[in-house]
PDB file of C-alpha atoms and ligand atoms in Angstrom:
ATOM      1  CA  MET A  21     163.886  35.352 185.422  1.00 56.00           C
ATOM      2  CA  ALA A  22     166.498  34.075 182.906  1.00 78.00           C
ATOM      3  CA  GLY A  23     164.985  31.747 180.278  1.00 92.00           C
ATOM      4  CA  SER A  24     161.396  33.140 180.679  1.00 94.00           C
ATOM      5  CA  LEU A  25     161.110  33.523 176.855  1.00 98.00           C
ATOM      6  CA  GLU A  26     162.936  30.355 175.761  1.00 97.00           C
ATOM      7  CA  GLY A  27     161.967  29.356 172.198  1.00 96.00           C
ATOM      8  CA  LYS A  28     160.034  32.592 171.551  1.00 98.00           C
ATOM      9  CA  VAL A  29     160.573  35.122 168.783  1.00 98.00           C
ATOM     10  CA  ALA A  30     160.588  38.834 169.722  1.00 99.00           C
ATOM     11  CA  LEU A  31     160.475  41.950 167.621  1.00 99.00           C
ATOM     12  CA  VAL A  32     161.757  45.353 168.817  1.00 99.00           C
ATOM     13  CA  THR A  33     161.293  48.557 166.850  1.00 99.00           C
ATOM     14  CA  GLY A  34     163.713  51.358 167.516  1.00 99.00           C
ATOM     15  CA  GLY A  35     166.041  48.499 168.506  1.00 99.00           C
ATOM     16  CA  GLY A  36     169.167  50.293 167.330  1.00 98.00           C
ATOM     17  CA  SER A  37     169.410  52.653 170.302  1.00 98.00           C
ATOM     18  CA  GLY A  38     168.457  53.411 173.882  1.00 98.00           C
ATOM     19  CA  ILE A  39     165.466  51.594 175.346  1.00 99.00           C
ATOM     20  CA  GLY A  40     164.937  49.465 172.253  1.00 99.00           C
ATOM     21  CA  ARG A  41     168.537  48.167 172.304  1.00 99.00           C
ATOM     22  CA  ALA A  42     168.241  47.314 176.001  1.00 99.00           C
ATOM     23  CA  SER A  43     164.962  45.421 175.464  1.00 98.00           C
ATOM     24  CA  ALA A  44     166.433  43.563 172.434  1.00 99.00           C
ATOM     25  CA  LEU A  45     169.335  42.429 174.609  1.00 98.00           C
ATOM     26  CA  ALA A  46     166.987  41.464 177.469  1.00 98.00           C
ATOM     27  CA  PHE A  47     164.724  39.447 175.162  1.00 98.00           C
ATOM     28  CA  ALA A  48     167.868  37.566 173.954  1.00 98.00           C
ATOM     29  CA  ARG A  49     169.057  36.977 177.506  1.00 98.00           C
ATOM     30  CA  GLU A  50     165.625  35.455 178.291  1.00 98.00           C
ATOM     31  CA  GLY A  51     166.109  32.966 175.388  1.00 98.00           C
ATOM     32  CA  ALA A  52     164.150  34.695 172.574  1.00 98.00           C
ATOM     33  CA  LYS A  53     165.361  35.047 169.002  1.00 98.00           C
ATOM     34  CA  VAL A  54     165.263  38.783 168.269  1.00 99.00           C
ATOM     35  CA  VAL A  55     164.225  40.751 165.183  1.00 99.00           C
ATOM     36  CA  VAL A  56     165.791  44.232 165.592  1.00 99.00           C
ATOM     37  CA  ALA A  57     164.114  46.949 163.493  1.00 99.00           C
ATOM     38  CA  ASP A  58     165.199  50.555 163.130  1.00 99.00           C
ATOM     39  CA  VAL A  59     165.650  53.311 160.513  1.00 98.00           C
ATOM     40  CA  GLN A  60     169.255  53.539 161.628  1.00 98.00           C
ATOM     41  CA  VAL A  61     171.148  50.745 159.910  1.00 98.00           C
ATOM     42  CA  LYS A  62     174.404  51.205 161.924  1.00 98.00           C
ATOM     43  CA  GLY A  63     172.687  51.114 165.315  1.00 98.00           C
ATOM     44  CA  GLY A  64     170.344  48.281 164.352  1.00 99.00           C
ATOM     45  CA  GLU A  65     173.165  46.112 162.964  1.00 99.00           C
ATOM     46  CA  GLU A  66     175.225  46.843 166.069  1.00 98.00           C
ATOM     47  CA  THR A  67     172.390  45.638 168.374  1.00 99.00           C
ATOM     48  CA  ALA A  68     172.033  42.448 166.337  1.00 99.00           C
ATOM     49  CA  ARG A  69     175.805  41.902 166.558  1.00 98.00           C
ATOM     50  CA  MET A  70     175.782  42.529 170.339  1.00 98.00           C
ATOM     51  CA  ILE A  71     173.108  39.819 170.677  1.00 98.00           C
ATOM     52  CA  LYS A  72     175.004  37.357 168.492  1.00 98.00           C
ATOM     53  CA  ASP A  73     178.160  38.064 170.546  1.00 98.00           C
ATOM     54  CA  THR A  74     176.312  36.770 173.630  1.00 97.00           C
ATOM     55  CA  GLY A  75     175.603  33.511 171.749  1.00 97.00           C
ATOM     56  CA  HIS A  76     171.951  34.276 170.867  1.00 98.00           C
ATOM     57  CA  GLU A  77     170.137  34.692 167.590  1.00 98.00           C
ATOM     58  CA  ALA A  78     169.212  38.039 166.025  1.00 98.00           C
ATOM     59  CA  VAL A  79     168.511  39.607 162.667  1.00 98.00           C
ATOM     60  CA  PHE A  80     168.365  43.336 161.745  1.00 99.00           C
ATOM     61  CA  VAL A  81     165.644  44.623 159.397  1.00 99.00           C
ATOM     62  CA  LYS A  82     165.646  48.239 158.264  1.00 99.00           C
ATOM     63  CA  ALA A  83     162.120  49.642 158.621  1.00 99.00           C
ATOM     64  CA  ASP A  84     160.414  52.993 159.071  1.00 99.00           C
ATOM     65  CA  VAL A  85     157.425  52.312 161.341  1.00 99.00           C
ATOM     66  CA  SER A  86     155.444  55.199 159.879  1.00 99.00           C
ATOM     67  CA  LYS A  87     155.309  53.427 156.499  1.00 98.00           C
ATOM     68  CA  ALA A  88     152.761  50.629 156.099  1.00 99.00           C
ATOM     69  CA  SER A  89     154.821  48.931 153.316  1.00 98.00           C
ATOM     70  CA  ASP A  90     157.897  48.882 155.551  1.00 99.00           C
ATOM     71  CA  VAL A  91     156.012  47.480 158.525  1.00 99.00           C
ATOM     72  CA  GLU A  92     154.252  44.796 156.432  1.00 98.00           C
ATOM     73  CA  LYS A  93     157.653  43.744 155.057  1.00 98.00           C
ATOM     74  CA  LEU A  94     159.182  43.790 158.547  1.00 98.00           C
ATOM     75  CA  ILE A  95     156.608  41.399 159.951  1.00 98.00           C
ATOM     76  CA  SER A  96     156.735  39.083 156.965  1.00 98.00           C
ATOM     77  CA  THR A  97     160.568  39.033 157.126  1.00 98.00           C
ATOM     78  CA  ALA A  98     160.409  38.265 160.882  1.00 98.00           C
ATOM     79  CA  VAL A  99     158.017  35.346 160.264  1.00 98.00           C
ATOM     80  CA  ARG A 100     159.986  34.091 157.223  1.00 98.00           C
ATOM     81  CA  THR A 101     163.218  34.176 159.255  1.00 98.00           C
ATOM     82  CA  TYR A 102     162.037  32.584 162.521  1.00 98.00           C
ATOM     83  CA  ASN A 103     158.626  31.060 161.594  1.00 98.00           C
ATOM     84  CA  ARG A 104     156.653  32.865 164.274  1.00 98.00           C
ATOM     85  CA  LEU A 105     156.218  36.061 166.274  1.00 98.00           C
ATOM     86  CA  ASP A 106     155.523  35.789 169.968  1.00 98.00           C
ATOM     87  CA  CYS A 107     156.528  39.157 171.482  1.00 99.00           C
ATOM     88  CA  ALA A 108     156.562  42.645 170.036  1.00 99.00           C
ATOM     89  CA  HIS A 109     157.979  45.754 171.645  1.00 99.00           C
ATOM     90  CA  ASN A 110     156.635  48.634 169.546  1.00 99.00           C
ATOM     91  CA  ASN A 111     159.098  51.234 170.753  1.00 98.00           C
ATOM     92  CA  ALA A 112     160.368  53.441 167.902  1.00 99.00           C
ATOM     93  CA  GLY A 113     159.710  57.078 168.601  1.00 98.00           C
ATOM     94  CA  ILE A 114     160.993  60.605 168.307  1.00 98.00           C
ATOM     95  CA  GLU A 115     160.770  63.599 170.573  1.00 98.00           C
ATOM     96  CA  GLY A 116     160.139  66.132 167.778  1.00 98.00           C
ATOM     97  CA  ALA A 117     160.778  69.839 168.031  1.00 98.00           C
ATOM     98  CA  SER A 118     160.096  71.741 171.241  1.00 97.00           C
ATOM     99  CA  ALA A 119     157.377  74.375 170.846  1.00 98.00           C
ATOM    100  CA  SER A 120     154.185  75.455 172.624  1.00 98.00           C
ATOM    101  CA  THR A 121     150.820  74.291 171.324  1.00 98.00           C
ATOM    102  CA  ALA A 122     150.301  77.501 169.344  1.00 98.00           C
ATOM    103  CA  ASP A 123     153.854  77.437 167.960  1.00 98.00           C
ATOM    104  CA  CYS A 124     154.064  73.757 167.048  1.00 98.00           C
ATOM    105  CA  THR A 125     154.302  73.548 163.241  1.00 98.00           C
ATOM    106  CA  GLU A 126     151.980  71.308 161.226  1.00 98.00           C
ATOM    107  CA  GLU A 127     155.084  69.525 159.887  1.00 98.00           C
ATOM    108  CA  ASN A 128     156.291  68.705 163.401  1.00 98.00           C
ATOM    109  CA  TRP A 129     152.820  67.604 164.511  1.00 98.00           C
ATOM    110  CA  ASP A 130     152.427  65.276 161.527  1.00 99.00           C
ATOM    111  CA  ARG A 131     155.928  63.761 161.831  1.00 98.00           C
ATOM    112  CA  VAL A 132     155.599  63.034 165.605  1.00 99.00           C
ATOM    113  CA  ILE A 133     152.089  61.585 165.276  1.00 99.00           C
ATOM    114  CA  ASP A 134     153.080  59.557 162.197  1.00 99.00           C
ATOM    115  CA  ILE A 135     156.098  57.890 163.847  1.00 99.00           C
ATOM    116  CA  ASN A 136     154.997  57.635 167.468  1.00 99.00           C
ATOM    117  CA  LEU A 137     151.243  56.932 167.180  1.00 99.00           C
ATOM    118  CA  LYS A 138     150.530  55.731 163.692  1.00 99.00           C
ATOM    119  CA  GLY A 139     153.752  53.703 163.822  1.00 99.00           C
ATOM    120  CA  VAL A 140     152.521  51.787 166.862  1.00 99.00           C
ATOM    121  CA  TRP A 141     149.161  51.187 165.238  1.00 99.00           C
ATOM    122  CA  LEU A 142     150.745  49.942 162.004  1.00 99.00           C
ATOM    123  CA  CYS A 143     152.986  47.571 163.932  1.00 99.00           C
ATOM    124  CA  MET A 144     149.967  46.100 165.774  1.00 99.00           C
ATOM    125  CA  LYS A 145     147.977  45.982 162.529  1.00 99.00           C
ATOM    126  CA  TYR A 146     150.503  43.581 161.055  1.00 98.00           C
ATOM    127  CA  GLU A 147     151.618  41.771 164.231  1.00 99.00           C
ATOM    128  CA  ILE A 148     148.156  40.814 165.409  1.00 99.00           C
ATOM    129  CA  PRO A 149     147.084  38.669 162.425  1.00 98.00           C
ATOM    130  CA  GLN A 150     150.278  36.592 162.821  1.00 98.00           C
ATOM    131  CA  MET A 151     149.661  36.243 166.581  1.00 98.00           C
ATOM    132  CA  LEU A 152     146.044  35.229 165.918  1.00 98.00           C
ATOM    133  CA  ARG A 153     147.261  32.499 163.527  1.00 98.00           C
ATOM    134  CA  GLN A 154     149.534  31.247 166.318  1.00 97.00           C
ATOM    135  CA  LYS A 155     146.755  31.601 168.874  1.00 97.00           C
ATOM    136  CA  GLY A 156     148.774  33.909 171.137  1.00 98.00           C
ATOM    137  CA  GLY A 157     151.275  36.613 171.677  1.00 98.00           C
ATOM    138  CA  ALA A 158     152.232  39.590 173.782  1.00 99.00           C
ATOM    139  CA  ILE A 159     152.675  43.176 172.702  1.00 99.00           C
ATOM    140  CA  VAL A 160     154.214  46.065 174.646  1.00 99.00           C
ATOM    141  CA  ASN A 161     153.936  49.591 173.247  1.00 99.00           C
ATOM    142  CA  THR A 162     156.263  52.310 174.491  1.00 99.00           C
ATOM    143  CA  SER A 163     154.210  55.249 175.710  1.00 99.00           C
ATOM    144  CA  SER A 164     155.710  57.679 178.265  1.00 98.00           C
ATOM    145  CA  VAL A 165     154.883  59.553 181.434  1.00 98.00           C
ATOM    146  CA  ALA A 166     154.110  62.234 178.812  1.00 98.00           C
ATOM    147  CA  GLY A 167     151.071  60.077 177.977  1.00 98.00           C
ATOM    148  CA  LEU A 168     149.808  60.426 181.540  1.00 98.00           C
ATOM    149  CA  VAL A 169     150.606  64.050 182.473  1.00 98.00           C
ATOM    150  CA  GLY A 170     151.175  67.161 180.386  1.00 98.00           C
ATOM    151  CA  PHE A 171     154.620  68.564 179.587  1.00 97.00           C
ATOM    152  CA  ARG A 172     155.015  72.112 178.330  1.00 97.00           C
ATOM    153  CA  ASP A 173     156.208  72.614 174.715  1.00 98.00           C
ATOM    154  CA  MET A 174     155.601  68.982 173.692  1.00 98.00           C
ATOM    155  CA  PRO A 175     152.005  68.998 172.449  1.00 98.00           C
ATOM    156  CA  ALA A 176     152.438  66.447 169.646  1.00 98.00           C
ATOM    157  CA  TYR A 177     154.653  64.197 171.784  1.00 98.00           C
ATOM    158  CA  CYS A 178     152.219  64.195 174.686  1.00 98.00           C
ATOM    159  CA  ALA A 179     149.260  63.643 172.360  1.00 99.00           C
ATOM    160  CA  SER A 180     151.059  60.736 170.651  1.00 99.00           C
ATOM    161  CA  LYS A 181     151.971  59.079 173.928  1.00 99.00           C
ATOM    162  CA  GLY A 182     148.467  59.548 175.406  1.00 99.00           C
ATOM    163  CA  GLY A 183     147.075  58.073 172.195  1.00 99.00           C
ATOM    164  CA  ILE A 184     149.300  55.015 172.544  1.00 99.00           C
ATOM    165  CA  ILE A 185     147.730  54.292 175.956  1.00 99.00           C
ATOM    166  CA  GLN A 186     144.210  54.402 174.520  1.00 99.00           C
ATOM    167  CA  LEU A 187     145.237  52.354 171.501  1.00 99.00           C
ATOM    168  CA  THR A 188     146.817  49.830 173.869  1.00 99.00           C
ATOM    169  CA  ARG A 189     143.622  49.544 175.986  1.00 99.00           C
ATOM    170  CA  THR A 190     141.485  49.171 172.880  1.00 99.00           C
ATOM    171  CA  ALA A 191     143.592  46.426 171.321  1.00 99.00           C
ATOM    172  CA  ALA A 192     143.917  44.716 174.744  1.00 99.00           C
ATOM    173  CA  LEU A 193     140.177  44.267 175.108  1.00 98.00           C
ATOM    174  CA  GLU A 194     139.675  43.316 171.444  1.00 98.00           C
ATOM    175  CA  TYR A 195     142.131  40.418 171.675  1.00 98.00           C
ATOM    176  CA  ALA A 196     142.108  39.476 175.398  1.00 98.00           C
ATOM    177  CA  ALA A 197     139.959  36.391 174.814  1.00 98.00           C
ATOM    178  CA  ARG A 198     142.044  35.307 171.848  1.00 98.00           C
ATOM    179  CA  GLY A 199     145.379  34.925 173.638  1.00 98.00           C
ATOM    180  CA  ILE A 200     147.013  38.222 172.742  1.00 98.00           C
ATOM    181  CA  ARG A 201     147.993  40.471 175.640  1.00 99.00           C
ATOM    182  CA  VAL A 202     148.655  44.167 174.846  1.00 99.00           C
ATOM    183  CA  ASN A 203     150.241  46.458 177.438  1.00 99.00           C
ATOM    184  CA  ALA A 204     152.291  49.649 177.492  1.00 99.00           C
ATOM    185  CA  VAL A 205     155.298  50.968 179.378  1.00 99.00           C
ATOM    186  CA  CYS A 206     155.437  54.595 180.445  1.00 99.00           C
ATOM    187  CA  PRO A 207     159.090  55.467 181.090  1.00 98.00           C
ATOM    188  CA  GLY A 208     160.109  58.506 183.070  1.00 98.00           C
ATOM    189  CA  VAL A 209     163.301  60.294 182.101  1.00 98.00           C
ATOM    190  CA  ILE A 210     165.687  57.633 180.897  1.00 98.00           C
ATOM    191  CA  ARG A 211     169.347  58.173 180.011  1.00 97.00           C
ATOM    192  CA  THR A 212     169.363  57.481 176.262  1.00 98.00           C
ATOM    193  CA  PRO A 213     170.610  59.232 173.117  1.00 97.00           C
ATOM    194  CA  MET A 214     167.134  60.864 172.908  1.00 97.00           C
ATOM    195  CA  VAL A 215     167.527  62.555 176.287  1.00 96.00           C
ATOM    196  CA  GLU A 216     171.171  63.380 175.554  1.00 95.00           C
ATOM    197  CA  ARG A 217     169.980  65.172 172.412  1.00 95.00           C
ATOM    198  CA  VAL A 218     167.450  67.206 174.412  1.00 93.00           C
ATOM    199  CA  THR A 219     169.982  68.206 177.134  1.00 94.00           C
ATOM    200  CA  GLY A 220     172.773  68.779 174.647  1.00 93.00           C
ATOM    201  CA  GLY A 221     175.040  67.153 177.233  1.00 90.00           C
ATOM    202  CA  LYS A 222     174.657  70.281 179.432  1.00 95.00           C
ATOM    203  CA  GLN A 223     174.702  69.572 183.121  1.00 95.00           C
ATOM    204  CA  GLU A 224     172.165  72.248 184.026  1.00 96.00           C
ATOM    205  CA  PHE A 225     169.569  70.729 181.666  1.00 95.00           C
ATOM    206  CA  GLU A 226     170.271  67.254 182.969  1.00 96.00           C
ATOM    207  CA  ALA A 227     169.900  68.558 186.525  1.00 97.00           C
ATOM    208  CA  GLN A 228     166.415  69.866 185.532  1.00 96.00           C
ATOM    209  CA  PHE A 229     165.441  66.390 184.355  1.00 97.00           C
ATOM    210  CA  ILE A 230     166.825  64.781 187.503  1.00 97.00           C
ATOM    211  CA  GLY A 231     164.785  67.371 189.491  1.00 97.00           C
ATOM    212  CA  LEU A 232     161.610  65.835 187.919  1.00 97.00           C
ATOM    213  CA  GLU A 233     162.484  62.446 189.349  1.00 98.00           C
ATOM    214  CA  PRO A 234     161.653  61.621 193.008  1.00 98.00           C
ATOM    215  CA  ALA A 235     164.287  58.871 192.642  1.00 98.00           C
ATOM    216  CA  GLY A 236     166.873  61.595 192.374  1.00 98.00           C
ATOM    217  CA  ARG A 237     168.397  60.195 189.225  1.00 98.00           C
ATOM    218  CA  LEU A 238     167.575  59.347 185.618  1.00 98.00           C
ATOM    219  CA  GLY A 239     166.394  55.832 184.797  1.00 98.00           C
ATOM    220  CA  THR A 240     168.420  53.382 182.712  1.00 98.00           C
ATOM    221  CA  PRO A 241     167.242  51.718 179.487  1.00 98.00           C
ATOM    222  CA  GLU A 242     167.792  48.369 181.208  1.00 99.00           C
ATOM    223  CA  GLU A 243     165.260  49.262 183.938  1.00 99.00           C
ATOM    224  CA  VAL A 244     162.616  49.805 181.235  1.00 99.00           C
ATOM    225  CA  ALA A 245     163.664  46.679 179.407  1.00 99.00           C
ATOM    226  CA  GLU A 246     163.064  44.521 182.543  1.00 98.00           C
ATOM    227  CA  ALA A 247     159.420  45.727 182.619  1.00 98.00           C
ATOM    228  CA  VAL A 248     158.971  45.025 178.900  1.00 98.00           C
ATOM    229  CA  VAL A 249     160.344  41.475 179.162  1.00 98.00           C
ATOM    230  CA  TRP A 250     158.254  40.758 182.243  1.00 98.00           C
ATOM    231  CA  LEU A 251     155.048  42.034 180.477  1.00 98.00           C
ATOM    232  CA  CYS A 252     155.854  39.694 177.589  1.00 98.00           C
ATOM    233  CA  SER A 253     156.458  36.688 179.848  1.00 98.00           C
ATOM    234  CA  ASP A 254     153.930  34.161 181.166  1.00 97.00           C
ATOM    235  CA  ALA A 255     154.459  35.710 184.617  1.00 98.00           C
ATOM    236  CA  ALA A 256     152.224  38.538 183.341  1.00 98.00           C
ATOM    237  CA  SER A 257     149.507  36.222 181.996  1.00 98.00           C
ATOM    238  CA  PHE A 258     146.618  38.211 183.531  1.00 98.00           C
ATOM    239  CA  VAL A 259     148.079  41.672 182.803  1.00 98.00           C
ATOM    240  CA  MET A 260     146.229  43.334 179.926  1.00 98.00           C
ATOM    241  CA  GLY A 261     145.741  46.917 178.756  1.00 99.00           C
ATOM    242  CA  HIS A 262     148.044  48.221 181.511  1.00 99.00           C
ATOM    243  CA  PRO A 263     150.147  51.387 181.102  1.00 98.00           C
ATOM    244  CA  MET A 264     152.994  50.427 183.442  1.00 99.00           C
ATOM    245  CA  VAL A 265     155.028  53.343 184.751  1.00 98.00           C
ATOM    246  CA  VAL A 266     158.788  52.832 185.015  1.00 99.00           C
ATOM    247  CA  ASP A 267     159.352  56.393 186.112  1.00 98.00           C
ATOM    248  CA  GLY A 268     161.291  56.741 189.382  1.00 98.00           C
ATOM    249  CA  GLY A 269     158.046  57.997 190.952  1.00 98.00           C
ATOM    250  CA  LEU A 270     157.581  60.948 188.511  1.00 98.00           C
ATOM    251  CA  VAL A 271     153.788  60.693 188.129  1.00 98.00           C
ATOM    252  CA  SER A 272     153.180  59.877 191.775  1.00 98.00           C
ATOM    253  CA  GLN A 273     154.052  63.414 192.813  1.00 96.00           C
TER     254      GLN A 273
HETATM  255  P1  NAP B 330     166.469  56.814 170.972  1.00 70.69           P
HETATM  256  O1  NAP B 330     167.747  56.528 171.754  1.00 70.69           O
HETATM  257  O2  NAP B 330     166.435  57.987 170.076  1.00 70.69           O
HETATM  258  O3  NAP B 330     166.120  55.466 170.153  1.00 70.69           O
HETATM  259  C1  NAP B 330     165.020  55.414 169.285  1.00 70.69           C
HETATM  260  C2  NAP B 330     165.425  54.704 168.010  1.00 70.69           C
HETATM  261  O4  NAP B 330     164.214  54.648 167.173  1.00 70.69           O
HETATM  262  C3  NAP B 330     166.484  55.444 167.211  1.00 70.69           C
HETATM  263  O5  NAP B 330     167.381  54.544 166.650  1.00 70.69           O
HETATM  264  C4  NAP B 330     165.669  56.114 166.123  1.00 70.69           C
HETATM  265  O6  NAP B 330     166.368  56.517 165.015  1.00 70.69           O
HETATM  266  C5  NAP B 330     164.629  55.056 165.865  1.00 70.69           C
HETATM  267  N1  NAP B 330     163.528  55.599 165.081  1.00 70.69           N
HETATM  268  C6  NAP B 330     163.089  56.903 164.970  1.00 70.69           C
HETATM  269  N2  NAP B 330     162.065  56.972 164.086  1.00 70.69           N
HETATM  270  C7  NAP B 330     161.885  55.754 163.578  1.00 70.69           C
HETATM  271  C8  NAP B 330     161.017  55.182 162.633  1.00 70.69           C
HETATM  272  N3  NAP B 330     160.163  55.962 161.929  1.00 70.69           N
HETATM  273  N4  NAP B 330     161.056  53.877 162.349  1.00 70.69           N
HETATM  274  C9  NAP B 330     161.936  53.086 163.027  1.00 70.69           C
HETATM  275  N5  NAP B 330     162.844  53.512 163.921  1.00 70.69           N
HETATM  276  C10 NAP B 330     162.792  54.858 164.215  1.00 70.69           C
HETATM  277  O7  NAP B 330     165.292  56.990 171.957  1.00 70.69           O
HETATM  278  P2  NAP B 330     164.846  56.264 173.370  1.00 70.69           P
HETATM  279  O8  NAP B 330     165.006  57.256 174.423  1.00 70.69           O
HETATM  280  O9  NAP B 330     165.495  54.897 173.440  1.00 70.69           O
HETATM  281  O10 NAP B 330     163.290  56.149 173.085  1.00 70.69           O
HETATM  282  C11 NAP B 330     162.658  54.932 172.744  1.00 70.69           C
HETATM  283  C12 NAP B 330     161.158  55.135 172.978  1.00 70.69           C
HETATM  284  O11 NAP B 330     160.966  55.401 174.353  1.00 70.69           O
HETATM  285  C13 NAP B 330     160.541  56.265 172.212  1.00 70.69           C
HETATM  286  O12 NAP B 330     159.229  55.902 171.780  1.00 70.69           O
HETATM  287  C14 NAP B 330     160.474  57.354 173.266  1.00 70.69           C
HETATM  288  O13 NAP B 330     159.425  58.275 172.970  1.00 70.69           O
HETATM  289  C15 NAP B 330     160.190  56.569 174.468  1.00 70.69           C
HETATM  290  N6  NAP B 330     160.486  57.246 175.732  1.00 70.69           N
HETATM  291  C16 NAP B 330     161.739  57.627 176.034  1.00 70.69           C
HETATM  292  C17 NAP B 330     162.025  58.253 177.178  1.00 70.69           C
HETATM  293  C18 NAP B 330     163.395  58.730 177.588  1.00 70.69           C
HETATM  294  O14 NAP B 330     163.500  59.456 178.610  1.00 70.69           O
HETATM  295  N7  NAP B 330     164.428  58.378 176.878  1.00 70.69           N
HETATM  296  C19 NAP B 330     160.983  58.461 178.128  1.00 70.69           C
HETATM  297  C20 NAP B 330     159.703  58.057 177.813  1.00 70.69           C
HETATM  298  C21 NAP B 330     159.482  57.410 176.599  1.00 70.69           C
HETATM  299  P3  NAP B 330     166.811  58.104 164.871  1.00 70.69           P
HETATM  300  O15 NAP B 330     167.986  58.268 165.758  1.00 70.69           O
HETATM  301  O16 NAP B 330     167.041  58.285 163.426  1.00 70.69           O
HETATM  302  O17 NAP B 330     165.609  58.944 165.360  1.00 70.69           O
END
């Protein structure tokens, strides 16, 4: 599929780590210029450098996706830098604290919903007008298998990821006839710094996650990135509003 996004400009939020870094690198490999956004300056700059080291173009922009002013500035910087915006992977997210529905604090609820759900909406709010001006674009939002089935002790996370799927479907049908395709990816358990934080590097916790996966292993960020890049490519021209699982079979059980 190399070269499927030649001449395009792609934005990735949460691009400084894990799935976002892998998709930023995959966008570049496919020929896109990449705008890497993250709250983490070190990770974001490192991703941009990794892309430049492979001979492709990238720029890092520090942005907190839960803040409208940051997202507005992010999109205007992307367009000022590369003149257009063709693909957006709205991926930044946090796992939040683990607690049952009754024990989840209001602070944790607000923080998870603000970053994971409001953040995706804010990104689309500012990306879509630019894509309408260009008469086209493709957006992929990172949901999760936790948007499709429940997981104990993750009420805010599951609600945010389920919300992303409905937001994706809504935006998809609003803009389908105007050349903007909006889809989502629903990763299973992927080996990233987020999952390493949750397991604390302990083998017994990792084994529990592997036990959830019919594939018998954790997924890799690169396996998710391939789906993102495909959804953004012309090969997916009739795919709209789809929550694509990349989950090792987890939700098929
Ligand atoms: P990750 O390694 O923690 O990477 C996420 C990046 O996003 C981090 O650099 C993080 O910075 C950044 N970020 C957090 N809040 C942000 C904000 N407000 N604005 C901009 N950037 C922000 O996580 P990941 O595993 O790659 O996850 C990426 C996405 O995939 C998330 O939406 C996650 O929910 C989803 N997902 C992951 C898995 C999995 O198993 N890994 C499964 C399903 C879905 P900090 O380090 O400061 O938080």
